[in-house]
């Protein structure tokens, strides 16, 4: 048997396969089942910043009705409210931590530089092993420039890094003009990892019933190429870890992500489609590849991947372009 152990965000993982943030990581039963199937770690279902703020404002208004502008009350209220909102998440974390030793990464879905930073600290105190910041914002307003959005992301990351000492990773979308530069800015802020990439919810029309419905929620087995490319292109250019997320539906793709240099790989849609037991198929398929290629460790996979890469990431991109599209009539 090859050794699947690896390090991600400074955490010791028994293998590089993580279950990404989703409904499957929102209940203790489901998480324990995934841990039992052998996953290397889990990213909890995101706490949503909007939820936190809405609850904060609603309760603040109700609270003010009773206590006018009493600052002590507001201080207490602020503290109490954050505690209440947090309790459910904390119970989930306690439950998992008392029943299994799978590393737990909490996720916060961040939108703004706002009121919610204390949650990062509370999550740290609750004993999670790391924090994943899900920077999910669709820049649909024509007045807002790219620079503004990136600056707000950097500010969020900077603030969170000031609040916590546990490792922090940033999960981003693939839609940046200057993706490599943006990742390098997170790297310079000292994040321990970047997750490439999030998947956006896409709406669609239901033509029969004249209403808006959800587009395809799950990725398909063909959706991995962009993640693979960016992991390969960024690996040697940044010091933080890279986690591949998007379109991993087979052991072959899992192995490819590791060849590209991923320090860990997240899977979600494939588990919704195939059930938690698919974790075992992915891991045994990875073992098979390692045996076939005579690779004893995850580091050996990285080494093999590096040996296949041209030295310069830009050359890699250009060569591929010319090779595949230049000759295509
Ligand atoms: C049903 C569902 C729920 C999700 N919920 C979250 C979430 O709460 N937070 C988050 O960061 N990503 C969420 N995601 C995105 C996944 O974590 C993952 O980044 C994306 O689905 C790409 O991976 P995949 O191709 O393996 O599905 C969700 C995805 C699905 C399908």
XYZ file of C-alpha atoms and ligand atoms in Angstrom:
360
model
C 0.000 0.000 0.000
C 1.293 3.452 -0.846
C 1.344 6.116 1.843
C -1.467 8.621 1.268
C -0.605 10.880 4.201
C -0.068 14.511 3.414
C -0.073 18.024 4.855
C -2.571 20.722 3.976
C -2.695 24.126 5.724
C -0.158 22.667 8.135
C -2.670 19.954 9.155
C -1.705 16.302 9.037
C -4.197 14.505 6.772
C -4.360 10.737 6.362
C -5.050 11.359 2.676
C -5.520 14.444 0.448
C -9.246 13.892 -0.203
C -11.517 16.458 1.466
C -15.260 16.746 1.290
C -15.891 20.342 0.210
C -18.392 22.636 1.898
C -21.980 21.578 1.077
C -25.138 20.093 2.595
C -23.320 16.783 3.159
C -21.058 18.532 5.659
C -23.911 20.263 7.473
C -24.994 17.473 9.848
C -23.050 15.308 12.263
C -24.523 12.036 10.955
C -23.482 12.724 7.400
C -20.005 13.923 8.443
C -19.427 10.882 10.643
C -20.472 8.641 7.773
C -17.983 10.379 5.447
C -15.267 10.107 8.090
C -16.053 6.406 8.416
C -15.564 6.019 4.651
C -12.054 7.407 5.044
C -11.993 11.072 3.940
C -8.874 13.008 4.878
C -10.846 15.997 6.164
C -14.085 17.917 5.795
C -15.045 21.519 5.149
C -18.225 22.363 7.028
C -21.260 23.804 5.273
C -20.700 27.572 5.097
C -21.975 29.970 7.674
C -23.404 32.764 5.548
C -22.386 36.318 6.284
C -25.772 37.678 5.095
C -27.562 35.375 7.538
C -25.372 36.611 10.344
C -25.948 40.266 9.451
C -29.709 39.898 8.900
C -30.142 38.242 12.227
C -27.908 40.812 13.835
C -29.937 43.745 12.455
C -33.348 42.202 13.149
C -32.500 41.430 16.717
C -30.785 44.738 17.179
C -33.971 46.593 16.182
C -36.140 44.466 18.446
C -33.634 44.883 21.234
C -33.498 48.636 20.808
C -37.284 48.810 21.256
C -36.800 47.569 24.784
C -33.679 49.308 25.836
C -33.296 52.550 23.871
C -29.691 53.471 23.220
C -28.153 51.961 26.282
C -24.569 51.176 25.206
C -24.005 48.556 27.835
C -27.123 46.820 26.659
C -25.911 46.996 23.058
C -22.546 45.560 23.992
C -24.156 42.757 25.896
C -26.698 42.246 23.143
C -24.047 42.078 20.447
C -22.134 39.510 22.435
C -25.220 37.463 23.296
C -26.544 37.482 19.760
C -23.336 36.256 18.238
C -23.262 33.548 20.873
C -26.832 32.436 20.064
C -26.298 32.318 16.336
C -23.109 30.476 16.808
C -24.471 27.810 19.169
C -25.840 25.532 16.444
C -22.537 25.511 14.584
C -20.673 24.954 17.818
C -22.857 21.972 18.747
C -22.094 20.458 15.354
C -18.360 20.965 15.852
C -18.487 19.519 19.402
C -20.433 16.533 18.172
C -17.973 15.735 15.393
C -14.913 16.354 17.546
C -16.187 14.057 20.317
C -16.905 11.192 17.922
C -14.112 11.179 15.351
C -10.720 12.675 14.684
C -11.262 13.883 11.130
C -9.777 17.393 10.676
C -12.548 19.987 10.468
C -12.275 23.169 8.424
C -15.046 25.706 9.094
C -16.307 27.822 6.216
C -17.626 31.367 6.214
C -19.303 32.717 3.135
C -17.985 36.285 3.033
C -19.405 39.178 1.104
C -18.304 42.384 2.789
C -15.935 43.901 5.275
C -18.543 44.072 8.012
C -19.729 43.159 11.443
C -19.140 39.470 11.368
C -15.440 39.018 12.037
C -15.889 37.926 15.630
C -17.306 34.698 14.226
C -13.904 33.722 12.923
C -12.554 33.975 16.454
C -15.499 32.025 17.895
C -14.909 29.270 15.367
C -11.298 29.098 16.387
C -12.331 28.853 20.053
C -14.789 26.089 19.137
C -11.823 23.983 18.105
C -11.965 23.873 14.320
C -8.615 23.074 12.757
C -8.714 25.774 10.078
C -10.955 28.327 8.433
C -11.961 28.522 4.772
C -13.179 31.949 3.603
C -15.629 31.470 0.795
C -15.320 34.752 -1.142
C -18.524 34.537 -3.088
C -19.651 37.749 -4.670
C -21.104 38.109 -8.146
C -19.926 41.500 -9.405
C -23.117 42.384 -11.267
C -23.269 46.147 -10.520
C -21.912 48.195 -13.410
C -20.611 50.927 -11.084
C -18.208 48.618 -9.282
C -14.699 48.193 -10.646
C -12.576 45.072 -10.347
C -10.035 46.929 -8.209
C -12.709 47.711 -5.600
C -13.805 44.088 -5.370
C -10.280 42.767 -5.016
C -9.471 45.395 -2.399
C -12.508 44.367 -0.368
C -11.460 40.705 -0.606
C -7.951 41.560 0.548
C -9.360 43.596 3.431
C -11.576 40.684 4.513
C -8.619 38.304 4.491
C -6.387 40.776 6.326
C -8.983 41.329 9.044
C -9.640 37.622 9.548
C -5.904 36.920 9.743
C -5.721 39.520 12.526
C -8.514 37.786 14.463
C -7.345 34.168 14.366
C -4.185 32.122 14.691
C -5.513 28.923 13.082
C -4.664 28.412 9.382
C -6.834 30.303 6.897
C -7.587 29.368 3.311
C -9.436 31.421 0.710
C -11.879 29.853 -1.719
C -12.234 31.912 -4.882
C -14.089 31.928 -8.165
C -12.271 31.397 -11.475
C -13.549 34.740 -12.821
C -10.627 37.117 -12.400
C -8.804 38.784 -15.282
C -5.601 38.689 -13.262
C -6.153 35.446 -11.409
C -2.449 34.682 -10.859
C -1.860 38.158 -9.454
C -4.896 37.938 -7.141
C -3.762 34.571 -5.780
C -0.271 35.980 -5.217
C -1.807 38.864 -3.211
C -3.584 36.403 -0.907
C -0.331 34.491 -0.658
C 1.513 37.660 0.382
C -1.116 38.317 3.080
C -0.053 35.020 4.603
C -3.016 32.750 3.879
C -2.069 29.118 4.300
C -4.030 27.980 1.250
C -6.132 28.919 -1.758
C -9.020 26.747 -2.964
C -9.443 26.736 -6.743
C -12.448 27.112 -7.383
C -15.918 27.772 -6.098
C -18.915 26.875 -8.226
C -21.593 29.494 -8.772
C -25.267 28.792 -8.475
C -26.792 29.373 -11.913
C -30.437 30.222 -12.469
C -32.499 29.001 -15.407
C -36.029 29.429 -16.807
C -38.695 26.789 -16.396
C -40.477 27.358 -19.738
C -43.518 25.247 -18.888
C -44.336 26.978 -15.609
C -43.003 30.511 -16.243
C -40.706 30.681 -13.305
C -37.036 30.823 -12.399
C -35.472 27.568 -11.343
C -32.016 26.429 -10.406
C -29.674 25.490 -13.265
C -27.496 22.379 -12.921
C -26.404 22.303 -9.285
C -23.782 19.596 -9.705
C -20.628 19.699 -11.761
C -19.953 17.055 -14.392
C -16.900 14.894 -15.021
C -15.847 17.289 -17.814
C -15.652 20.315 -15.491
C -12.177 19.698 -14.089
C -9.961 21.226 -16.814
C -9.884 24.815 -15.579
C -9.024 23.822 -12.033
C -6.307 21.466 -13.280
C -4.767 24.171 -15.458
C -4.666 26.781 -12.693
C -3.273 24.461 -10.057
C -0.475 23.548 -12.500
C 0.152 27.180 -13.496
C 0.224 28.554 -9.955
C 1.966 25.746 -8.095
C 5.515 26.998 -8.510
C 4.567 30.664 -8.266
C 3.078 30.825 -4.769
C 4.163 29.546 -1.378
C 0.710 28.777 0.059
C -0.978 25.401 -0.423
C -3.334 24.854 -3.329
C -6.531 22.864 -3.016
C -8.221 21.663 -6.214
C -12.010 21.881 -6.248
C -14.314 21.371 -9.208
C -15.213 18.428 -11.422
C -13.474 15.630 -9.516
C -15.677 12.662 -10.404
C -13.147 9.842 -10.705
C -9.902 8.534 -9.241
C -8.210 9.475 -12.532
C -9.119 13.136 -12.036
C -8.108 13.013 -8.385
C -4.716 11.659 -9.446
C -4.376 14.330 -12.159
C -5.055 17.130 -9.648
C -2.248 15.767 -7.467
C 0.069 15.503 -10.487
C -0.691 19.169 -11.198
C 0.555 19.919 -7.677
C -2.610 20.119 -5.555
C -1.901 19.724 -1.836
C -5.454 18.537 -1.296
C -8.495 17.870 -3.453
C -12.107 18.632 -2.594
C -15.025 16.638 -3.891
C -18.747 17.463 -3.634
C -20.944 16.746 -6.681
C -19.565 13.229 -7.165
C -20.607 12.377 -3.589
C -24.132 13.714 -4.127
C -24.357 11.624 -7.296
C -22.714 8.402 -6.068
C -23.165 8.434 -2.286
C -20.646 8.607 0.541
C -19.284 5.152 -0.320
C -17.687 6.719 -3.411
C -14.964 8.075 -1.103
C -13.617 4.510 -0.891
C -13.664 4.107 -4.692
C -11.736 7.359 -5.124
C -9.121 6.388 -2.551
C -8.651 2.847 -3.819
C -8.426 4.183 -7.396
C -5.717 6.587 -6.236
C -3.869 3.695 -4.576
C -4.078 1.744 -7.850
C -2.494 4.579 -9.810
C 0.296 4.882 -7.257
C 1.039 1.165 -7.413
C 0.922 1.164 -11.218
C 3.353 4.101 -11.416
C 5.494 2.887 -8.546
C 4.852 5.940 -6.375
C 5.256 5.501 -2.632
C 3.856 8.825 -1.418
C 1.918 11.962 -2.324
C 5.275 13.750 -2.614
C 6.237 11.189 -5.281
C 3.088 12.102 -7.225
C 4.037 15.776 -7.034
C 7.550 14.931 -8.183
C 6.273 12.942 -11.167
C 3.925 15.813 -12.049
C 6.781 18.334 -11.880
C 8.899 16.184 -14.155
C 6.169 16.439 -16.803
C 5.882 20.239 -16.612
C 7.825 22.679 -18.714
C 9.901 25.038 -16.570
C 7.923 28.170 -17.178
C 4.186 28.275 -16.528
C 3.612 30.760 -19.350
C 5.391 28.478 -21.780
C 3.117 25.678 -20.610
C 0.068 27.751 -21.468
C 1.403 28.933 -24.839
C 2.712 25.535 -25.930
C -0.622 23.953 -25.160
C -2.442 26.626 -27.099
C -0.295 26.285 -30.203
C -0.139 22.521 -30.031
C -3.855 21.901 -29.775
C -5.498 24.821 -31.493
C -2.788 25.822 -33.976
C -3.108 22.490 -35.838
C -6.848 22.182 -35.528
C -8.486 22.820 -38.936
C -25.439 21.303 -3.117
C -24.190 22.129 -2.972
C -24.041 22.964 -1.872
C -22.882 23.756 -1.737
N -22.744 24.564 -0.644
C -21.577 25.275 -0.491
C -21.355 26.067 0.670
O -22.173 26.169 1.589
N -20.170 26.742 0.759
C -19.192 26.660 -0.208
O -18.126 27.257 -0.060
N -19.389 25.913 -1.316
C -20.545 25.231 -1.481
N -20.718 24.448 -2.595
C -19.638 24.397 -3.614
C -18.760 23.174 -3.395
O -18.101 23.225 -2.140
C -17.693 23.023 -4.501
O -16.800 24.131 -4.456
C -18.282 22.968 -5.915
O -19.470 22.200 -5.950
C -17.263 22.371 -6.910
O -16.902 21.052 -6.547
P -17.566 19.754 -7.249
O -17.335 19.878 -8.712
O -16.851 18.588 -6.633
O -19.026 19.779 -6.924
C -21.868 23.678 -2.737
C -22.031 22.811 -3.829
C -23.172 22.045 -3.966
C -23.308 21.130 -5.154
